Amino acid sequence: MKQTTKKLVMVLFMALMTVAMAACGNSEEKAESGKDGEGLKIAIVTSLTGVDDGNFNENNYNGILSFIKNHPTATVKAIKEETGDPAAGVQAVADIVADYDVIVTPGFQFAGISSVALENPDKTFILIDSEPTPVGDQTEFDNIYSMMFAEQESGFFAGMAAALETKSNKVAVVNGIAYPSNVNYQFGFESGVNYANKVFGKDVEVVELSGYAGTDVTGADVGGNYAGSFGDEATGKVIGNALIKKGVDQIFVAAGGTGNGVFTAVKEAKGDVKVIGCDVDQFDDGVNGSENIVLTSAAKFMGMNVEKQLNAIVDGSFKSGNVVLHADTDSTGFIKEEGRHQLSEGTLNKMNEAYELVKGGKIVPASNFNGHTPEKFPGL
């Protein structure tokens, strides 16, 4: 009897050990699967233009889709916040945060997600184009990767392209609102024009319309051509037509949805007027019958960086922080792929040479707050 009991105890013990080992084995398998992105639930919360805007939001969304191609069990849900109110944007994130592992928020209107991040330390947030709003003295958060871009670098190449390709020697930039990122584009553009004037002997004027000067976040007058909105096509068209009437033949359009009105004005104009796209490759938007009005596009390579951070999350190398991305990581620049621009070979060569100088820090275009001006910056 005692022997039988002893055997029974041993059988039960071995069975329990087998179950325990199996459970441990399953845990390791899940951990490994997690590293491969299996089951990673991603949400992207955007402004009212959504993930099919053909521009800013869509570029970030495409970065997620590219990640999912390589991690097919990961999923993404696109959510549109339609009011444009920053408080509503934060609330939209708070409403869904419990159901997702990673929340991607493209745009300065989502800066306030820092409060949601503090309340949900087990969630990861990728914020594009803004630093998170400070909470007390805290400006960085363990679960937020905030990526910003040196727009002045991309704007610099837009300015170079415009100045090197203009026939009328009159160029312009149209902006939405004088937020820092938009002023960066403007100052970078003006820097690029001044660089082409000095280095390549050009004599190009940057045209500004009275009544459309911008006021930045400090209250300073930054000039330029600001529509006062990122979603006002009608005003965009008015500004576009006014610039064309003044003889401008190269227009850098850094105005979001407002820029669609500028595109329309150029498409309807008589003469050889071109636009330079912004944020993403806008060549397809330039189709005008059998022709195309897009010279090139000044780009921020956002989708690539979103994908990079998602990969970091699943491979365990994710690091939070507020990061400004530059040309040295190929995060800023211009579109030069064959068939996606209309730059002459000479212009392309000059811009490629300048790109290496920007990448190496020898040219530092002016931005809203870097202490340089479009008339005086390193490399000029």
mmCIF file of C-alpha atoms in Angstrom, residues 43-296:
data_model
loop_
_atom_site.group_PDB
_atom_site.id
_atom_site.type_symbol
_atom_site.label_atom_id
_atom_site.label_comp_id
_atom_site.label_asym_id
_atom_site.label_seq_id
_atom_site.Cartn_x
_atom_site.Cartn_y
_atom_site.Cartn_z
ATOM 1 C CA ALA A 43 -3.916 52.620 -33.599
ATOM 2 C CA ILE A 44 -3.284 55.798 -35.555
ATOM 3 C CA VAL A 45 -5.320 58.836 -34.527
ATOM 4 C CA THR A 46 -5.276 61.624 -37.121
ATOM 5 C CA SER A 47 -6.693 65.030 -37.897
ATOM 6 C CA LEU A 48 -9.859 65.384 -39.944
ATOM 7 C CA THR A 49 -8.132 64.730 -43.292
ATOM 8 C CA GLY A 50 -7.609 61.080 -42.286
ATOM 9 C CA VAL A 51 -5.093 58.487 -43.436
ATOM 10 C CA ASP A 52 -6.044 58.793 -47.102
ATOM 11 C CA ASP A 53 -5.189 62.492 -47.407
ATOM 12 C CA GLY A 54 -2.400 61.740 -49.909
ATOM 13 C CA ASN A 55 -0.067 63.721 -47.715
ATOM 14 C CA PHE A 56 1.021 64.039 -44.085
ATOM 15 C CA ASN A 57 -1.277 61.529 -42.367
ATOM 16 C CA GLU A 58 -1.084 58.985 -45.157
ATOM 17 C CA ASN A 59 2.709 59.037 -45.139
ATOM 18 C CA ASN A 60 2.737 58.102 -41.446
ATOM 19 C CA TYR A 61 0.058 55.463 -42.006
ATOM 20 C CA ASN A 62 2.110 53.938 -44.807
ATOM 21 C CA GLY A 63 4.957 53.466 -42.337
ATOM 22 C CA ILE A 64 2.625 51.334 -40.207
ATOM 23 C CA LEU A 65 1.449 49.353 -43.232
ATOM 24 C CA SER A 66 5.061 48.713 -44.215
ATOM 25 C CA PHE A 67 5.732 47.366 -40.712
ATOM 26 C CA ILE A 68 2.673 45.098 -40.928
ATOM 27 C CA LYS A 69 3.910 43.646 -44.236
ATOM 28 C CA ASN A 70 6.832 42.199 -42.306
ATOM 29 C CA HIS A 71 4.750 41.393 -39.204
ATOM 30 C CA PRO A 72 1.478 40.139 -40.725
ATOM 31 C CA THR A 73 -0.229 39.329 -37.423
ATOM 32 C CA ALA A 74 0.083 42.928 -36.240
ATOM 33 C CA THR A 75 -3.004 45.068 -36.841
ATOM 34 C CA VAL A 76 -3.804 48.760 -37.253
ATOM 35 C CA LYS A 77 -6.952 50.787 -36.680
ATOM 36 C CA ALA A 78 -7.257 54.278 -38.183
ATOM 37 C CA ILE A 79 -9.267 56.788 -36.156
ATOM 38 C CA LYS A 80 -10.128 60.288 -37.370
ATOM 39 C CA GLU A 81 -10.581 63.214 -34.980
ATOM 40 C CA GLU A 82 -12.791 65.579 -36.934
ATOM 41 C CA THR A 83 -12.963 68.773 -34.871
ATOM 42 C CA GLY A 84 -9.311 69.825 -35.077
ATOM 43 C CA ASP A 85 -9.483 70.835 -31.419
ATOM 44 C CA PRO A 86 -6.366 69.735 -29.484
ATOM 45 C CA ALA A 87 -8.411 68.829 -26.390
ATOM 46 C CA ALA A 88 -10.663 66.650 -28.538
ATOM 47 C CA GLY A 89 -7.582 65.023 -30.071
ATOM 48 C CA VAL A 90 -6.260 64.051 -26.653
ATOM 49 C CA GLN A 91 -9.695 62.762 -25.643
ATOM 50 C CA ALA A 92 -9.848 60.646 -28.820
ATOM 51 C CA VAL A 93 -6.585 58.989 -27.765
ATOM 52 C CA ALA A 94 -7.796 58.517 -24.177
ATOM 53 C CA ASP A 95 -11.002 56.884 -25.445
ATOM 54 C CA ILE A 96 -9.187 54.080 -27.262
ATOM 55 C CA VAL A 97 -5.886 53.657 -25.428
ATOM 56 C CA ALA A 98 -7.021 50.624 -23.426
ATOM 57 C CA ASP A 99 -7.522 48.558 -26.586
ATOM 58 C CA TYR A 100 -4.117 49.062 -28.238
ATOM 59 C CA ASP A 101 -0.425 48.472 -27.583
ATOM 60 C CA VAL A 102 0.897 51.400 -29.625
ATOM 61 C CA ILE A 103 -0.785 54.715 -30.459
ATOM 62 C CA VAL A 104 0.587 56.778 -33.367
ATOM 63 C CA THR A 105 -0.429 60.452 -33.400
ATOM 64 C CA PRO A 106 0.673 62.594 -36.364
ATOM 65 C CA GLY A 107 0.529 66.329 -35.700
ATOM 66 C CA PHE A 108 1.106 69.090 -33.166
ATOM 67 C CA GLN A 109 -2.553 68.929 -32.075
ATOM 68 C CA PHE A 110 -1.770 65.696 -30.214
ATOM 69 C CA ALA A 111 0.977 67.176 -28.025
ATOM 70 C CA GLY A 112 -1.273 66.815 -24.988
ATOM 71 C CA ILE A 113 -1.136 62.995 -25.062
ATOM 72 C CA SER A 114 1.550 63.249 -22.360
ATOM 73 C CA SER A 115 -1.193 63.133 -19.716
ATOM 74 C CA VAL A 116 -2.643 59.966 -21.278
ATOM 75 C CA ALA A 117 0.832 58.425 -21.464
ATOM 76 C CA LEU A 118 1.424 59.001 -17.745
ATOM 77 C CA GLU A 119 -1.858 57.288 -16.915
ATOM 78 C CA ASN A 120 -1.039 54.333 -19.199
ATOM 79 C CA PRO A 121 2.623 53.405 -18.621
ATOM 80 C CA ASP A 122 2.169 50.018 -20.295
ATOM 81 C CA LYS A 123 1.257 51.642 -23.642
ATOM 82 C CA THR A 124 3.693 53.127 -26.166
ATOM 83 C CA PHE A 125 3.082 56.389 -28.013
ATOM 84 C CA ILE A 126 4.693 57.712 -31.204
ATOM 85 C CA LEU A 127 4.118 61.448 -31.596
ATOM 86 C CA ILE A 128 5.000 63.133 -34.889
ATOM 87 C CA ASP A 129 5.846 66.810 -35.418
ATOM 88 C CA SER A 130 5.612 67.963 -31.814
ATOM 89 C CA GLU A 131 7.151 67.591 -28.403
ATOM 90 C CA PRO A 132 4.718 66.302 -25.766
ATOM 91 C CA THR A 133 3.160 68.953 -23.569
ATOM 92 C CA PRO A 134 5.058 69.166 -20.249
ATOM 93 C CA VAL A 135 3.348 67.829 -17.144
ATOM 94 C CA GLY A 136 4.699 69.939 -14.314
ATOM 95 C CA ASP A 137 8.464 69.920 -14.794
ATOM 96 C CA GLN A 138 8.429 66.704 -16.823
ATOM 97 C CA THR A 139 9.143 67.173 -20.527
ATOM 98 C CA GLU A 140 10.139 63.620 -21.537
ATOM 99 C CA PHE A 141 8.154 60.455 -20.908
ATOM 100 C CA ASP A 142 9.284 56.844 -20.700
ATOM 101 C CA ASN A 143 6.639 55.653 -23.159
ATOM 102 C CA ILE A 144 6.607 58.498 -25.723
ATOM 103 C CA TYR A 145 8.905 58.746 -28.735
ATOM 104 C CA SER A 146 8.428 62.244 -30.107
ATOM 105 C CA MET A 147 9.863 62.745 -33.573
ATOM 106 C CA MET A 148 10.295 66.178 -35.046
ATOM 107 C CA PHE A 149 12.050 67.117 -38.251
ATOM 108 C CA ALA A 150 14.429 69.857 -39.328
ATOM 109 C CA GLU A 151 11.947 71.269 -41.858
ATOM 110 C CA GLN A 152 14.354 74.094 -42.609
ATOM 111 C CA GLU A 153 16.627 71.556 -44.331
ATOM 112 C CA SER A 154 13.877 70.319 -46.645
ATOM 113 C CA GLY A 155 12.759 73.914 -47.187
ATOM 114 C CA PHE A 156 16.340 74.836 -48.082
ATOM 115 C CA PHE A 157 16.274 72.394 -51.003
ATOM 116 C CA ALA A 158 12.900 73.749 -52.101
ATOM 117 C CA GLY A 159 14.447 77.218 -52.167
ATOM 118 C CA MET A 160 17.472 76.022 -54.107
ATOM 119 C CA ALA A 161 15.273 74.225 -56.645
ATOM 120 C CA ALA A 162 13.026 77.262 -57.111
ATOM 121 C CA ALA A 163 15.942 79.682 -57.520
ATOM 122 C CA LEU A 164 17.868 77.465 -59.920
ATOM 123 C CA GLU A 165 14.848 76.681 -62.126
ATOM 124 C CA THR A 166 12.986 80.024 -62.200
ATOM 125 C CA LYS A 167 12.787 81.902 -65.486
ATOM 126 C CA SER A 168 11.114 85.028 -64.093
ATOM 127 C CA ASN A 169 13.521 85.336 -61.138
ATOM 128 C CA LYS A 170 10.496 85.556 -58.829
ATOM 129 C CA VAL A 171 9.660 82.742 -56.411
ATOM 130 C CA ALA A 172 7.473 82.376 -53.321
ATOM 131 C CA VAL A 173 6.407 80.122 -50.482
ATOM 132 C CA VAL A 174 2.785 79.743 -49.348
ATOM 133 C CA ASN A 175 2.212 78.621 -45.751
ATOM 134 C CA GLY A 176 -0.738 77.686 -43.569
ATOM 135 C CA ILE A 177 -0.235 78.938 -39.993
ATOM 136 C CA ALA A 178 3.013 80.290 -38.512
ATOM 137 C CA TYR A 179 3.617 77.354 -36.195
ATOM 138 C CA PRO A 180 7.340 76.594 -35.734
ATOM 139 C CA SER A 181 7.375 73.748 -38.275
ATOM 140 C CA ASN A 182 5.795 75.999 -40.912
ATOM 141 C CA VAL A 183 8.136 78.913 -40.184
ATOM 142 C CA ASN A 184 11.028 76.446 -40.445
ATOM 143 C CA TYR A 185 9.910 75.628 -43.984
ATOM 144 C CA GLN A 186 9.652 79.324 -44.839
ATOM 145 C CA PHE A 187 13.041 80.306 -43.401
ATOM 146 C CA GLY A 188 14.663 77.243 -44.971
ATOM 147 C CA PHE A 189 13.183 78.161 -48.359
ATOM 148 C CA GLU A 190 14.459 81.718 -48.100
ATOM 149 C CA SER A 191 17.872 80.381 -47.022
ATOM 150 C CA GLY A 192 17.984 78.147 -50.100
ATOM 151 C CA VAL A 193 17.159 81.039 -52.427
ATOM 152 C CA ASN A 194 19.857 83.203 -50.832
ATOM 153 C CA TYR A 195 22.342 80.337 -51.131
ATOM 154 C CA ALA A 196 21.625 79.946 -54.856
ATOM 155 C CA ASN A 197 21.921 83.711 -55.338
ATOM 156 C CA LYS A 198 25.320 83.893 -53.652
ATOM 157 C CA VAL A 199 26.930 80.599 -54.685
ATOM 158 C CA PHE A 200 25.566 80.278 -58.207
ATOM 159 C CA GLY A 201 25.264 83.937 -59.183
ATOM 160 C CA LYS A 202 21.473 84.031 -59.320
ATOM 161 C CA ASP A 203 19.389 87.163 -58.745
ATOM 162 C CA VAL A 204 16.106 85.749 -57.477
ATOM 163 C CA GLU A 205 13.496 87.617 -55.432
ATOM 164 C CA VAL A 206 11.272 85.965 -52.813
ATOM 165 C CA VAL A 207 7.854 87.579 -53.275
ATOM 166 C CA GLU A 208 5.607 88.335 -50.295
ATOM 167 C CA LEU A 209 2.052 89.649 -50.478
ATOM 168 C CA SER A 210 1.032 92.468 -48.156
ATOM 169 C CA GLY A 211 -1.705 91.334 -45.801
ATOM 170 C CA TYR A 212 -0.533 87.727 -45.529
ATOM 171 C CA ALA A 213 2.459 88.102 -43.214
ATOM 172 C CA GLY A 214 2.673 85.468 -40.494
ATOM 173 C CA THR A 215 3.038 85.962 -36.745
ATOM 174 C CA ASP A 216 4.900 83.157 -35.000
ATOM 175 C CA VAL A 217 4.219 81.692 -31.546
ATOM 176 C CA THR A 218 6.285 84.443 -29.881
ATOM 177 C CA GLY A 219 4.297 87.182 -31.614
ATOM 178 C CA ALA A 220 7.096 88.061 -34.027
ATOM 179 C CA ASP A 221 6.287 89.103 -37.605
ATOM 180 C CA VAL A 222 7.931 86.489 -39.866
ATOM 181 C CA GLY A 223 6.611 87.777 -43.184
ATOM 182 C CA GLY A 224 5.851 85.169 -45.815
ATOM 183 C CA ASN A 225 2.491 84.307 -47.353
ATOM 184 C CA TYR A 226 0.325 82.757 -44.620
ATOM 185 C CA ALA A 227 -3.253 81.771 -45.325
ATOM 186 C CA GLY A 228 -4.050 81.445 -41.613
ATOM 187 C CA SER A 229 -5.363 77.907 -42.057
ATOM 188 C CA PHE A 230 -4.296 74.456 -43.200
ATOM 189 C CA GLY A 231 -7.751 73.717 -44.609
ATOM 190 C CA ASP A 232 -8.796 76.750 -46.661
ATOM 191 C CA GLU A 233 -8.499 75.903 -50.364
ATOM 192 C CA ALA A 234 -10.297 79.080 -51.420
ATOM 193 C CA THR A 235 -7.744 81.344 -49.740
ATOM 194 C CA GLY A 236 -4.962 79.163 -51.098
ATOM 195 C CA LYS A 237 -6.234 79.758 -54.607
ATOM 196 C CA VAL A 238 -6.509 83.525 -54.008
ATOM 197 C CA ILE A 239 -2.890 83.672 -52.796
ATOM 198 C CA GLY A 240 -1.717 81.459 -55.662
ATOM 199 C CA ASN A 241 -3.414 83.637 -58.277
ATOM 200 C CA ALA A 242 -2.028 86.820 -56.708
ATOM 201 C CA LEU A 243 1.531 85.465 -56.771
ATOM 202 C CA ILE A 244 1.198 84.314 -60.373
ATOM 203 C CA LYS A 245 -0.096 87.788 -61.291
ATOM 204 C CA LYS A 246 3.071 89.251 -59.765
ATOM 205 C CA GLY A 247 5.200 87.079 -62.064
ATOM 206 C CA VAL A 248 6.109 84.266 -59.675
ATOM 207 C CA ASP A 249 6.800 81.052 -61.585
ATOM 208 C CA GLN A 250 7.985 78.751 -58.761
ATOM 209 C CA ILE A 251 5.782 78.334 -55.649
ATOM 210 C CA PHE A 252 6.717 76.188 -52.658
ATOM 211 C CA VAL A 253 3.411 75.040 -51.143
ATOM 212 C CA ALA A 254 3.719 74.298 -47.404
ATOM 213 C CA ALA A 255 0.098 74.792 -46.431
ATOM 214 C CA GLY A 256 -1.609 71.430 -45.958
ATOM 215 C CA GLY A 257 -5.104 71.330 -47.462
ATOM 216 C CA THR A 258 -4.914 75.058 -48.185
ATOM 217 C CA GLY A 259 -2.199 74.182 -50.671
ATOM 218 C CA ASN A 260 -4.735 72.365 -52.846
ATOM 219 C CA GLY A 261 -6.048 75.805 -53.813
ATOM 220 C CA VAL A 262 -2.556 76.881 -54.875
ATOM 221 C CA PHE A 263 -2.248 73.725 -56.991
ATOM 222 C CA THR A 264 -5.575 74.598 -58.657
ATOM 223 C CA ALA A 265 -4.453 78.171 -59.363
ATOM 224 C CA VAL A 266 -1.252 76.921 -61.000
ATOM 225 C CA LYS A 267 -3.093 74.299 -63.053
ATOM 226 C CA GLU A 268 -5.455 76.969 -64.369
ATOM 227 C CA ALA A 269 -2.699 79.517 -65.035
ATOM 228 C CA LYS A 270 -1.328 80.261 -68.452
ATOM 229 C CA GLY A 271 2.425 79.982 -68.700
ATOM 230 C CA ASP A 272 5.103 77.786 -67.244
ATOM 231 C CA VAL A 273 4.408 77.954 -63.514
ATOM 232 C CA LYS A 274 5.517 75.145 -61.222
ATOM 233 C CA VAL A 275 4.876 74.197 -57.624
ATOM 234 C CA ILE A 276 7.138 72.432 -55.163
ATOM 235 C CA GLY A 277 5.321 69.931 -52.983
ATOM 236 C CA CYS A 278 5.755 69.589 -49.244
ATOM 237 C CA ASP A 279 6.158 66.869 -46.586
ATOM 238 C CA VAL A 280 5.720 63.998 -49.060
ATOM 239 C CA ASP A 281 6.147 63.230 -52.753
ATOM 240 C CA GLN A 282 3.296 65.204 -54.366
ATOM 241 C CA PHE A 283 4.147 64.454 -57.984
ATOM 242 C CA ASP A 284 0.873 62.610 -58.559
ATOM 243 C CA ASP A 285 -1.057 65.656 -57.314
ATOM 244 C CA GLY A 286 0.599 67.709 -60.048
ATOM 245 C CA VAL A 287 -0.944 65.870 -62.990
ATOM 246 C CA ASN A 288 -2.562 68.436 -65.281
ATOM 247 C CA GLY A 289 -3.755 66.761 -68.456
ATOM 248 C CA SER A 290 -0.695 65.497 -70.281
ATOM 249 C CA GLU A 291 1.611 67.678 -68.176
ATOM 250 C CA ASN A 292 2.659 67.932 -64.533
ATOM 251 C CA ILE A 293 3.041 71.128 -62.493
ATOM 252 C CA VAL A 294 5.252 69.671 -59.721
ATOM 253 C CA LEU A 295 8.948 70.512 -59.987
ATOM 254 C CA THR A 296 9.935 68.357 -56.990
#
